[in-house]
């Protein structure tokens, strides 16, 4: 495991991040071996029940995962003045404590990088110019490998649901105009709070894209929300990936899969570093329930929209908002408490 050599100071111009007392339960997290002949069935079951699962035997070399983590730590250890030159994020670039433009804050600093060379990003270029060539090489190799993992999982989803052709979902991520991105998060060691209270590293939210593939070091903090509203702590595993169902996949399955609500709590003993690949469709891609799953439009729970429209709407919302509510054909009573 790699740790930061010394504590990192976050942006002190942000108001204090209020602590809270978490309440969570114990529940095993589904684990899927991608070499298992039954993987597609297990993936569908996990997506229906949790919207989340861990994958092992994924084919990505451990050395690459460790190398990118080391490069990320090197960036986060830079002086704040240098890091801040790559911010504020718009949405790409470096950010500290501020999460998005609408007032959300967390005990975090991060880099958001554009994963598509077809879509230029000045802030992504700035980060690459401030870091050694090894950083860019590790990022690009990692994004390539994680795209393959994403597509492999999405093709197994298609097989498990009987979607034809098999690449119906994965081709959106493979498209040369795919709006995918890579996020590198650093949650510094947090100060001790009052008894049983913790700082929020990243507040509860869902991911808007099709699929997210997360890997972290061996520091705990990630939690997911179950259907009954209870929270489950996810044991860290630096050698595996965790898959999140995103909002777009929830729509395309007409709500059969649920976009998982999740959060990260800061640790008072060890820093946490995570790396998340967000597999997104092209900006012009139309998102709607798949006709092979829901032949009659009157049975659709969601209106058709483009990824650009949804992305724009998501960036105008607060982190914890139920973003899909604006795109439902009929309000779902189960989500009324989240609106």
mmCIF file of C-alpha atoms in Angstrom:
data_model
loop_
_atom_site.group_PDB
_atom_site.id
_atom_site.type_symbol
_atom_site.label_atom_id
_atom_site.label_comp_id
_atom_site.label_asym_id
_atom_site.label_seq_id
_atom_site.Cartn_x
_atom_site.Cartn_y
_atom_site.Cartn_z
ATOM 1 C CA UNK A 1 0.000 0.000 0.000
ATOM 2 C CA UNK A 2 1.191 3.505 -0.833
ATOM 3 C CA UNK A 3 0.578 6.348 1.603
ATOM 4 C CA UNK A 4 1.174 10.047 1.358
ATOM 5 C CA UNK A 5 4.436 11.112 3.001
ATOM 6 C CA UNK A 6 2.846 13.925 5.013
ATOM 7 C CA UNK A 7 -0.570 15.492 5.645
ATOM 8 C CA UNK A 8 -1.926 17.604 2.819
ATOM 9 C CA UNK A 9 -3.580 20.960 3.531
ATOM 10 C CA UNK A 10 -6.846 21.496 1.735
ATOM 11 C CA UNK A 11 -8.314 24.811 0.616
ATOM 12 C CA UNK A 12 -8.782 26.805 3.819
ATOM 13 C CA UNK A 13 -11.178 29.264 2.196
ATOM 14 C CA UNK A 14 -14.007 26.721 2.432
ATOM 15 C CA UNK A 15 -16.328 26.810 5.418
ATOM 16 C CA UNK A 16 -16.031 23.980 7.942
ATOM 17 C CA UNK A 17 -17.356 20.644 6.731
ATOM 18 C CA UNK A 18 -19.882 19.592 9.372
ATOM 19 C CA UNK A 19 -19.443 16.099 10.817
ATOM 20 C CA UNK A 20 -22.337 13.698 11.263
ATOM 21 C CA UNK A 21 -23.032 10.403 12.998
ATOM 22 C CA UNK A 22 -23.323 7.581 10.455
ATOM 23 C CA UNK A 23 -25.610 4.620 10.998
ATOM 24 C CA UNK A 24 -25.045 1.582 8.835
ATOM 25 C CA UNK A 25 -25.685 -2.134 8.730
ATOM 26 C CA UNK A 26 -23.704 -5.225 7.734
ATOM 27 C CA UNK A 27 -24.411 -6.856 4.389
ATOM 28 C CA UNK A 28 -22.151 -8.942 2.109
ATOM 29 C CA UNK A 29 -21.202 -7.205 -1.147
ATOM 30 C CA UNK A 30 -21.741 -9.340 -4.281
ATOM 31 C CA UNK A 31 -18.492 -10.604 -5.814
ATOM 32 C CA UNK A 32 -18.297 -11.641 -9.484
ATOM 33 C CA UNK A 33 -15.407 -13.550 -11.047
ATOM 34 C CA UNK A 34 -15.326 -12.360 -14.660
ATOM 35 C CA UNK A 35 -13.936 -15.746 -15.752
ATOM 36 C CA UNK A 36 -16.907 -17.598 -14.220
ATOM 37 C CA UNK A 37 -19.287 -19.027 -16.876
ATOM 38 C CA UNK A 38 -22.165 -17.784 -14.689
ATOM 39 C CA UNK A 39 -20.764 -14.227 -14.471
ATOM 40 C CA UNK A 40 -23.458 -12.682 -16.678
ATOM 41 C CA UNK A 41 -26.224 -14.110 -14.479
ATOM 42 C CA UNK A 42 -24.493 -12.998 -11.285
ATOM 43 C CA UNK A 43 -23.940 -9.499 -12.685
ATOM 44 C CA UNK A 44 -27.603 -9.051 -13.585
ATOM 45 C CA UNK A 45 -28.653 -10.249 -10.120
ATOM 46 C CA UNK A 46 -26.221 -7.848 -8.422
ATOM 47 C CA UNK A 47 -27.369 -4.930 -10.601
ATOM 48 C CA UNK A 48 -31.010 -5.637 -9.772
ATOM 49 C CA UNK A 49 -30.492 -6.051 -6.032
ATOM 50 C CA UNK A 50 -27.650 -3.638 -5.271
ATOM 51 C CA UNK A 51 -26.687 -1.652 -8.380
ATOM 52 C CA UNK A 52 -23.170 -2.470 -7.202
ATOM 53 C CA UNK A 53 -20.712 -5.386 -7.073
ATOM 54 C CA UNK A 54 -17.043 -6.278 -6.866
ATOM 55 C CA UNK A 55 -15.212 -7.912 -9.771
ATOM 56 C CA UNK A 56 -12.184 -10.186 -9.498
ATOM 57 C CA UNK A 57 -10.081 -11.801 -12.250
ATOM 58 C CA UNK A 58 -10.647 -8.648 -14.279
ATOM 59 C CA UNK A 59 -7.433 -8.881 -16.300
ATOM 60 C CA UNK A 60 -5.855 -5.544 -15.307
ATOM 61 C CA UNK A 61 -2.274 -5.886 -14.120
ATOM 62 C CA UNK A 62 -1.760 -4.951 -10.431
ATOM 63 C CA UNK A 63 1.393 -3.062 -11.381
ATOM 64 C CA UNK A 64 -0.576 -0.598 -13.501
ATOM 65 C CA UNK A 65 -3.059 0.040 -10.694
ATOM 66 C CA UNK A 66 -0.243 0.683 -8.225
ATOM 67 C CA UNK A 67 1.664 2.856 -10.695
ATOM 68 C CA UNK A 68 -1.270 5.184 -11.277
ATOM 69 C CA UNK A 69 -1.913 5.396 -7.528
ATOM 70 C CA UNK A 70 1.717 6.406 -6.990
ATOM 71 C CA UNK A 71 1.525 9.020 -9.744
ATOM 72 C CA UNK A 72 -1.688 10.430 -8.247
ATOM 73 C CA UNK A 73 -0.074 10.642 -4.819
ATOM 74 C CA UNK A 74 2.838 12.483 -6.393
ATOM 75 C CA UNK A 75 0.459 15.093 -7.799
ATOM 76 C CA UNK A 76 -1.490 15.519 -4.566
ATOM 77 C CA UNK A 77 1.803 16.006 -2.681
ATOM 78 C CA UNK A 78 2.666 19.059 -4.819
ATOM 79 C CA UNK A 79 2.461 22.529 -3.228
ATOM 80 C CA UNK A 80 -1.101 23.857 -3.146
ATOM 81 C CA UNK A 81 -0.167 26.808 -5.357
ATOM 82 C CA UNK A 82 0.904 24.451 -8.158
ATOM 83 C CA UNK A 83 -2.136 22.196 -7.850
ATOM 84 C CA UNK A 84 -4.474 25.177 -7.858
ATOM 85 C CA UNK A 85 -3.147 26.255 -11.263
ATOM 86 C CA UNK A 86 -5.087 23.303 -12.693
ATOM 87 C CA UNK A 87 -8.330 24.473 -11.071
ATOM 88 C CA UNK A 88 -11.049 25.244 -10.476
ATOM 89 C CA UNK A 89 -12.643 22.280 -12.270
ATOM 90 C CA UNK A 90 -14.987 23.159 -15.153
ATOM 91 C CA UNK A 91 -15.753 20.227 -14.704
ATOM 92 C CA UNK A 92 -12.278 18.933 -15.627
ATOM 93 C CA UNK A 93 -9.257 19.962 -13.588
ATOM 94 C CA UNK A 94 -8.207 20.073 -9.941
ATOM 95 C CA UNK A 95 -10.608 20.691 -7.087
ATOM 96 C CA UNK A 96 -10.280 20.922 -3.306
ATOM 97 C CA UNK A 97 -13.255 20.607 -0.932
ATOM 98 C CA UNK A 98 -15.698 22.113 -3.416
ATOM 99 C CA UNK A 99 -17.636 19.387 -5.246
ATOM 100 C CA UNK A 100 -19.408 20.868 -8.235
ATOM 101 C CA UNK A 101 -20.677 24.441 -8.612
ATOM 102 C CA UNK A 102 -23.720 24.279 -6.320
ATOM 103 C CA UNK A 103 -22.342 24.479 -2.793
ATOM 104 C CA UNK A 104 -21.496 20.842 -2.045
ATOM 105 C CA UNK A 105 -18.293 20.349 -0.046
ATOM 106 C CA UNK A 106 -16.318 17.375 1.254
ATOM 107 C CA UNK A 107 -13.027 16.416 2.891
ATOM 108 C CA UNK A 108 -11.419 15.736 -0.468
ATOM 109 C CA UNK A 109 -9.140 16.951 -3.198
ATOM 110 C CA UNK A 110 -9.394 15.485 -6.667
ATOM 111 C CA UNK A 111 -8.507 15.573 -10.342
ATOM 112 C CA UNK A 112 -11.114 15.023 -13.045
ATOM 113 C CA UNK A 113 -9.582 14.125 -16.404
ATOM 114 C CA UNK A 114 -11.207 13.888 -19.808
ATOM 115 C CA UNK A 115 -10.852 10.300 -21.094
ATOM 116 C CA UNK A 116 -11.562 11.143 -24.734
ATOM 117 C CA UNK A 117 -8.746 12.771 -26.736
ATOM 118 C CA UNK A 118 -11.390 13.831 -29.296
ATOM 119 C CA UNK A 119 -12.820 16.244 -26.722
ATOM 120 C CA UNK A 120 -10.206 18.844 -25.790
ATOM 121 C CA UNK A 121 -9.877 20.024 -22.179
ATOM 122 C CA UNK A 122 -7.591 22.895 -21.215
ATOM 123 C CA UNK A 123 -7.533 21.846 -17.544
ATOM 124 C CA UNK A 124 -6.613 18.244 -18.430
ATOM 125 C CA UNK A 125 -3.751 19.596 -20.548
ATOM 126 C CA UNK A 126 -2.639 21.817 -17.648
ATOM 127 C CA UNK A 127 -2.444 18.833 -15.286
ATOM 128 C CA UNK A 128 -0.413 16.846 -17.809
ATOM 129 C CA UNK A 129 1.957 19.806 -18.266
ATOM 130 C CA UNK A 130 2.589 19.987 -14.487
ATOM 131 C CA UNK A 131 3.341 16.297 -14.061
ATOM 132 C CA UNK A 132 6.046 13.954 -15.330
ATOM 133 C CA UNK A 133 5.485 12.077 -18.582
ATOM 134 C CA UNK A 134 5.050 8.946 -16.470
ATOM 135 C CA UNK A 135 1.829 10.419 -15.067
ATOM 136 C CA UNK A 136 0.238 10.879 -18.484
ATOM 137 C CA UNK A 137 1.391 7.456 -19.653
ATOM 138 C CA UNK A 138 -0.071 5.782 -16.559
ATOM 139 C CA UNK A 139 -3.364 7.682 -16.933
ATOM 140 C CA UNK A 140 -3.758 6.820 -20.617
ATOM 141 C CA UNK A 141 -2.879 3.153 -20.141
ATOM 142 C CA UNK A 142 -5.219 2.886 -17.168
ATOM 143 C CA UNK A 143 -8.104 4.537 -19.031
ATOM 144 C CA UNK A 144 -7.608 2.130 -21.934
ATOM 145 C CA UNK A 145 -7.675 -0.902 -19.631
ATOM 146 C CA UNK A 146 -10.672 0.359 -17.657
ATOM 147 C CA UNK A 147 -12.597 1.011 -20.854
ATOM 148 C CA UNK A 148 -12.071 -2.660 -21.691
ATOM 149 C CA UNK A 149 -13.278 -3.762 -18.243
ATOM 150 C CA UNK A 150 -16.345 -1.513 -18.580
ATOM 151 C CA UNK A 151 -17.188 -2.905 -22.001
ATOM 152 C CA UNK A 152 -16.661 -6.492 -20.879
ATOM 153 C CA UNK A 153 -19.091 -5.982 -18.000
ATOM 154 C CA UNK A 154 -21.637 -4.187 -20.220
ATOM 155 C CA UNK A 155 -21.508 -7.005 -22.774
ATOM 156 C CA UNK A 156 -22.136 -9.508 -19.986
ATOM 157 C CA UNK A 157 -25.081 -7.352 -18.893
ATOM 158 C CA UNK A 158 -26.420 -7.468 -22.459
ATOM 159 C CA UNK A 159 -26.074 -11.249 -22.582
ATOM 160 C CA UNK A 160 -27.689 -11.656 -19.176
ATOM 161 C CA UNK A 161 -30.675 -9.506 -20.180
ATOM 162 C CA UNK A 162 -30.989 -10.943 -23.686
ATOM 163 C CA UNK A 163 -30.121 -7.627 -25.360
ATOM 164 C CA UNK A 164 -29.082 -7.923 -29.001
ATOM 165 C CA UNK A 165 -26.710 -7.107 -30.466
ATOM 166 C CA UNK A 166 -24.285 -7.886 -27.663
ATOM 167 C CA UNK A 167 -22.506 -4.536 -28.001
ATOM 168 C CA UNK A 168 -25.661 -2.408 -27.671
ATOM 169 C CA UNK A 169 -24.391 -0.926 -24.396
ATOM 170 C CA UNK A 170 -20.630 -1.253 -24.785
ATOM 171 C CA UNK A 171 -20.511 0.487 -28.164
ATOM 172 C CA UNK A 172 -21.546 3.736 -26.466
ATOM 173 C CA UNK A 173 -18.400 3.589 -24.324
ATOM 174 C CA UNK A 174 -16.213 2.386 -27.203
ATOM 175 C CA UNK A 175 -17.462 5.173 -29.505
ATOM 176 C CA UNK A 176 -14.706 7.616 -30.474
ATOM 177 C CA UNK A 177 -16.944 10.414 -29.179
ATOM 178 C CA UNK A 178 -17.651 8.691 -25.857
ATOM 179 C CA UNK A 179 -17.916 11.244 -23.042
ATOM 180 C CA UNK A 180 -16.007 9.199 -20.471
ATOM 181 C CA UNK A 181 -13.733 10.530 -17.741
ATOM 182 C CA UNK A 182 -11.311 9.483 -15.008
ATOM 183 C CA UNK A 183 -11.433 10.847 -11.479
ATOM 184 C CA UNK A 184 -8.551 10.576 -9.009
ATOM 185 C CA UNK A 185 -9.631 11.293 -5.423
ATOM 186 C CA UNK A 186 -7.530 11.936 -2.351
ATOM 187 C CA UNK A 187 -9.199 11.973 1.060
ATOM 188 C CA UNK A 188 -6.586 13.257 3.539
ATOM 189 C CA UNK A 189 -6.524 12.015 7.104
ATOM 190 C CA UNK A 190 -9.301 13.877 8.909
ATOM 191 C CA UNK A 191 -9.101 15.459 12.337
ATOM 192 C CA UNK A 192 -10.686 13.606 15.237
ATOM 193 C CA UNK A 193 -14.325 14.569 15.756
ATOM 194 C CA UNK A 194 -16.623 14.155 18.734
ATOM 195 C CA UNK A 195 -17.426 10.580 19.710
ATOM 196 C CA UNK A 196 -18.937 8.540 16.842
ATOM 197 C CA UNK A 197 -18.903 11.550 14.509
ATOM 198 C CA UNK A 198 -17.106 11.624 11.148
ATOM 199 C CA UNK A 199 -16.372 14.059 8.334
ATOM 200 C CA UNK A 200 -17.984 13.504 4.964
ATOM 201 C CA UNK A 201 -15.387 12.968 2.266
ATOM 202 C CA UNK A 202 -17.855 12.821 -0.627
ATOM 203 C CA UNK A 203 -21.585 13.175 0.063
ATOM 204 C CA UNK A 204 -24.258 10.720 -1.000
ATOM 205 C CA UNK A 205 -25.005 10.701 -4.721
ATOM 206 C CA UNK A 206 -25.491 8.517 -7.773
ATOM 207 C CA UNK A 207 -23.270 8.541 -10.852
ATOM 208 C CA UNK A 208 -24.962 9.935 -13.967
ATOM 209 C CA UNK A 209 -23.063 7.880 -16.561
ATOM 210 C CA UNK A 210 -23.723 4.306 -17.771
ATOM 211 C CA UNK A 211 -21.190 2.546 -15.572
ATOM 212 C CA UNK A 212 -18.456 3.432 -13.063
ATOM 213 C CA UNK A 213 -15.418 1.295 -12.265
ATOM 214 C CA UNK A 214 -13.750 2.131 -8.945
ATOM 215 C CA UNK A 215 -10.497 1.042 -7.369
ATOM 216 C CA UNK A 216 -9.021 2.370 -4.112
ATOM 217 C CA UNK A 217 -6.167 1.753 -1.743
ATOM 218 C CA UNK A 218 -6.800 -0.283 1.399
ATOM 219 C CA UNK A 219 -8.383 2.549 3.376
ATOM 220 C CA UNK A 220 -12.081 2.150 4.209
ATOM 221 C CA UNK A 221 -14.718 4.834 3.752
ATOM 222 C CA UNK A 222 -16.933 3.849 0.814
ATOM 223 C CA UNK A 223 -20.552 3.040 1.658
ATOM 224 C CA UNK A 224 -23.559 2.149 -0.486
ATOM 225 C CA UNK A 225 -27.257 2.619 0.203
ATOM 226 C CA UNK A 226 -29.565 -0.399 0.023
ATOM 227 C CA UNK A 227 -33.148 -0.377 -1.256
ATOM 228 C CA UNK A 228 -34.459 -0.086 2.305
ATOM 229 C CA UNK A 229 -32.430 3.083 2.872
ATOM 230 C CA UNK A 230 -29.817 1.511 5.139
ATOM 231 C CA UNK A 231 -26.113 2.062 4.497
ATOM 232 C CA UNK A 232 -23.496 -0.674 4.075
ATOM 233 C CA UNK A 233 -19.750 -0.190 4.509
ATOM 234 C CA UNK A 234 -17.772 -1.618 1.580
ATOM 235 C CA UNK A 235 -14.566 -3.403 2.687
ATOM 236 C CA UNK A 236 -11.668 -1.978 0.637
ATOM 237 C CA UNK A 237 -9.742 -4.249 -1.732
ATOM 238 C CA UNK A 238 -6.926 -2.640 -3.705
ATOM 239 C CA UNK A 239 -6.642 -5.605 -6.086
ATOM 240 C CA UNK A 240 -10.271 -5.579 -7.257
ATOM 241 C CA UNK A 241 -12.699 -3.207 -8.932
ATOM 242 C CA UNK A 242 -16.125 -2.120 -7.752
ATOM 243 C CA UNK A 243 -18.814 -1.548 -10.371
ATOM 244 C CA UNK A 244 -21.579 1.060 -9.982
ATOM 245 C CA UNK A 245 -24.737 1.113 -12.074
ATOM 246 C CA UNK A 246 -25.157 4.675 -13.344
ATOM 247 C CA UNK A 247 -28.286 6.735 -13.974
ATOM 248 C CA UNK A 248 -28.133 6.170 -17.750
ATOM 249 C CA UNK A 249 -28.116 2.386 -17.311
ATOM 250 C CA UNK A 250 -31.066 2.635 -14.914
ATOM 251 C CA UNK A 251 -33.012 4.432 -17.646
ATOM 252 C CA UNK A 252 -32.012 2.006 -20.408
ATOM 253 C CA UNK A 253 -33.191 -0.933 -18.283
ATOM 254 C CA UNK A 254 -36.384 1.001 -17.435
ATOM 255 C CA UNK A 255 -35.593 0.902 -13.727
ATOM 256 C CA UNK A 256 -34.807 -2.818 -13.563
ATOM 257 C CA UNK A 257 -31.264 -1.859 -12.569
ATOM 258 C CA UNK A 258 -30.927 0.841 -9.914
ATOM 259 C CA UNK A 259 -28.260 3.509 -9.950
ATOM 260 C CA UNK A 260 -26.613 2.987 -6.587
ATOM 261 C CA UNK A 261 -26.484 5.842 -4.081
ATOM 262 C CA UNK A 262 -23.076 5.936 -2.400
ATOM 263 C CA UNK A 263 -20.838 8.149 -0.255
ATOM 264 C CA UNK A 264 -17.352 8.273 1.237
ATOM 265 C CA UNK A 265 -16.568 9.048 4.879
ATOM 266 C CA UNK A 266 -13.153 10.425 5.834
ATOM 267 C CA UNK A 267 -10.802 8.319 7.955
ATOM 268 C CA UNK A 268 -9.008 9.758 10.986
ATOM 269 C CA UNK A 269 -6.061 7.344 10.740
ATOM 270 C CA UNK A 270 -5.183 6.882 7.061
ATOM 271 C CA UNK A 271 -5.626 8.772 3.817
ATOM 272 C CA UNK A 272 -7.709 7.227 1.059
ATOM 273 C CA UNK A 273 -6.887 7.340 -2.653
ATOM 274 C CA UNK A 274 -9.442 6.172 -5.203
ATOM 275 C CA UNK A 275 -9.528 6.055 -8.993
ATOM 276 C CA UNK A 276 -12.840 5.923 -10.843
ATOM 277 C CA UNK A 277 -13.431 5.447 -14.559
ATOM 278 C CA UNK A 278 -16.844 6.740 -15.640
ATOM 279 C CA UNK A 279 -18.038 5.116 -18.865
ATOM 280 C CA UNK A 280 -20.271 7.619 -20.632
ATOM 281 C CA UNK A 281 -21.984 7.739 -24.039
ATOM 282 C CA UNK A 282 -21.385 10.383 -26.738
ATOM 283 C CA UNK A 283 -22.990 13.736 -25.943
ATOM 284 C CA UNK A 284 -25.482 13.289 -28.788
ATOM 285 C CA UNK A 285 -26.501 9.741 -27.750
ATOM 286 C CA UNK A 286 -30.225 9.341 -27.079
ATOM 287 C CA UNK A 287 -30.907 7.684 -23.722
ATOM 288 C CA UNK A 288 -34.212 5.855 -23.285
ATOM 289 C CA UNK A 289 -35.500 2.433 -22.214
ATOM 290 C CA UNK A 290 -34.247 -0.146 -24.707
ATOM 291 C CA UNK A 291 -36.983 -1.308 -27.076
ATOM 292 C CA UNK A 292 -35.857 -4.932 -26.763
ATOM 293 C CA UNK A 293 -36.581 -4.757 -23.031
ATOM 294 C CA UNK A 294 -39.644 -2.486 -23.172
ATOM 295 C CA UNK A 295 -41.310 -2.750 -26.607
ATOM 296 C CA UNK A 296 -44.226 -0.392 -25.847
ATOM 297 C CA UNK A 297 -43.382 3.249 -25.212
ATOM 298 C CA UNK A 298 -46.400 3.604 -22.948
ATOM 299 C CA UNK A 299 -44.563 1.273 -20.545
ATOM 300 C CA UNK A 300 -41.515 3.520 -20.403
ATOM 301 C CA UNK A 301 -40.866 5.018 -16.981
ATOM 302 C CA UNK A 302 -38.572 7.683 -18.449
ATOM 303 C CA UNK A 303 -38.677 10.235 -21.245
ATOM 304 C CA UNK A 304 -36.067 10.062 -23.997
ATOM 305 C CA UNK A 305 -33.203 12.541 -23.635
ATOM 306 C CA UNK A 306 -29.708 13.028 -24.958
ATOM 307 C CA UNK A 307 -26.680 12.458 -22.763
ATOM 308 C CA UNK A 308 -25.793 16.139 -23.256
ATOM 309 C CA UNK A 309 -29.188 17.176 -21.847
ATOM 310 C CA UNK A 310 -28.853 14.921 -18.826
ATOM 311 C CA UNK A 311 -25.261 15.903 -18.149
ATOM 312 C CA UNK A 312 -26.205 19.586 -18.267
ATOM 313 C CA UNK A 313 -29.098 18.977 -15.876
ATOM 314 C CA UNK A 314 -26.915 16.945 -13.500
ATOM 315 C CA UNK A 315 -24.314 19.718 -13.209
ATOM 316 C CA UNK A 316 -27.043 22.180 -12.235
ATOM 317 C CA UNK A 317 -28.197 19.966 -9.360
ATOM 318 C CA UNK A 318 -26.984 19.422 -5.816
ATOM 319 C CA UNK A 319 -24.953 16.293 -5.173
ATOM 320 C CA UNK A 320 -27.698 14.431 -3.321
ATOM 321 C CA UNK A 321 -30.596 15.406 -5.612
ATOM 322 C CA UNK A 322 -32.586 12.703 -7.347
ATOM 323 C CA UNK A 323 -31.604 13.818 -10.845
ATOM 324 C CA UNK A 324 -33.725 11.341 -12.771
ATOM 325 C CA UNK A 325 -36.899 12.808 -11.293
ATOM 326 C CA UNK A 326 -36.950 15.486 -14.003
ATOM 327 C CA UNK A 327 -36.925 12.802 -16.688
ATOM 328 C CA UNK A 328 -39.549 10.429 -15.342
ATOM 329 C CA UNK A 329 -42.785 10.096 -17.293
ATOM 330 C CA UNK A 330 -44.638 9.580 -14.019
ATOM 331 C CA UNK A 331 -43.248 10.374 -10.552
ATOM 332 C CA UNK A 332 -42.156 7.250 -8.719
ATOM 333 C CA UNK A 333 -43.478 7.301 -5.154
ATOM 334 C CA UNK A 334 -40.456 5.334 -3.963
ATOM 335 C CA UNK A 335 -38.265 8.305 -4.811
ATOM 336 C CA UNK A 336 -40.421 11.112 -3.482
ATOM 337 C CA UNK A 337 -38.269 11.411 -0.353
ATOM 338 C CA UNK A 338 -35.188 12.036 -2.518
ATOM 339 C CA UNK A 339 -36.642 14.816 -4.652
#
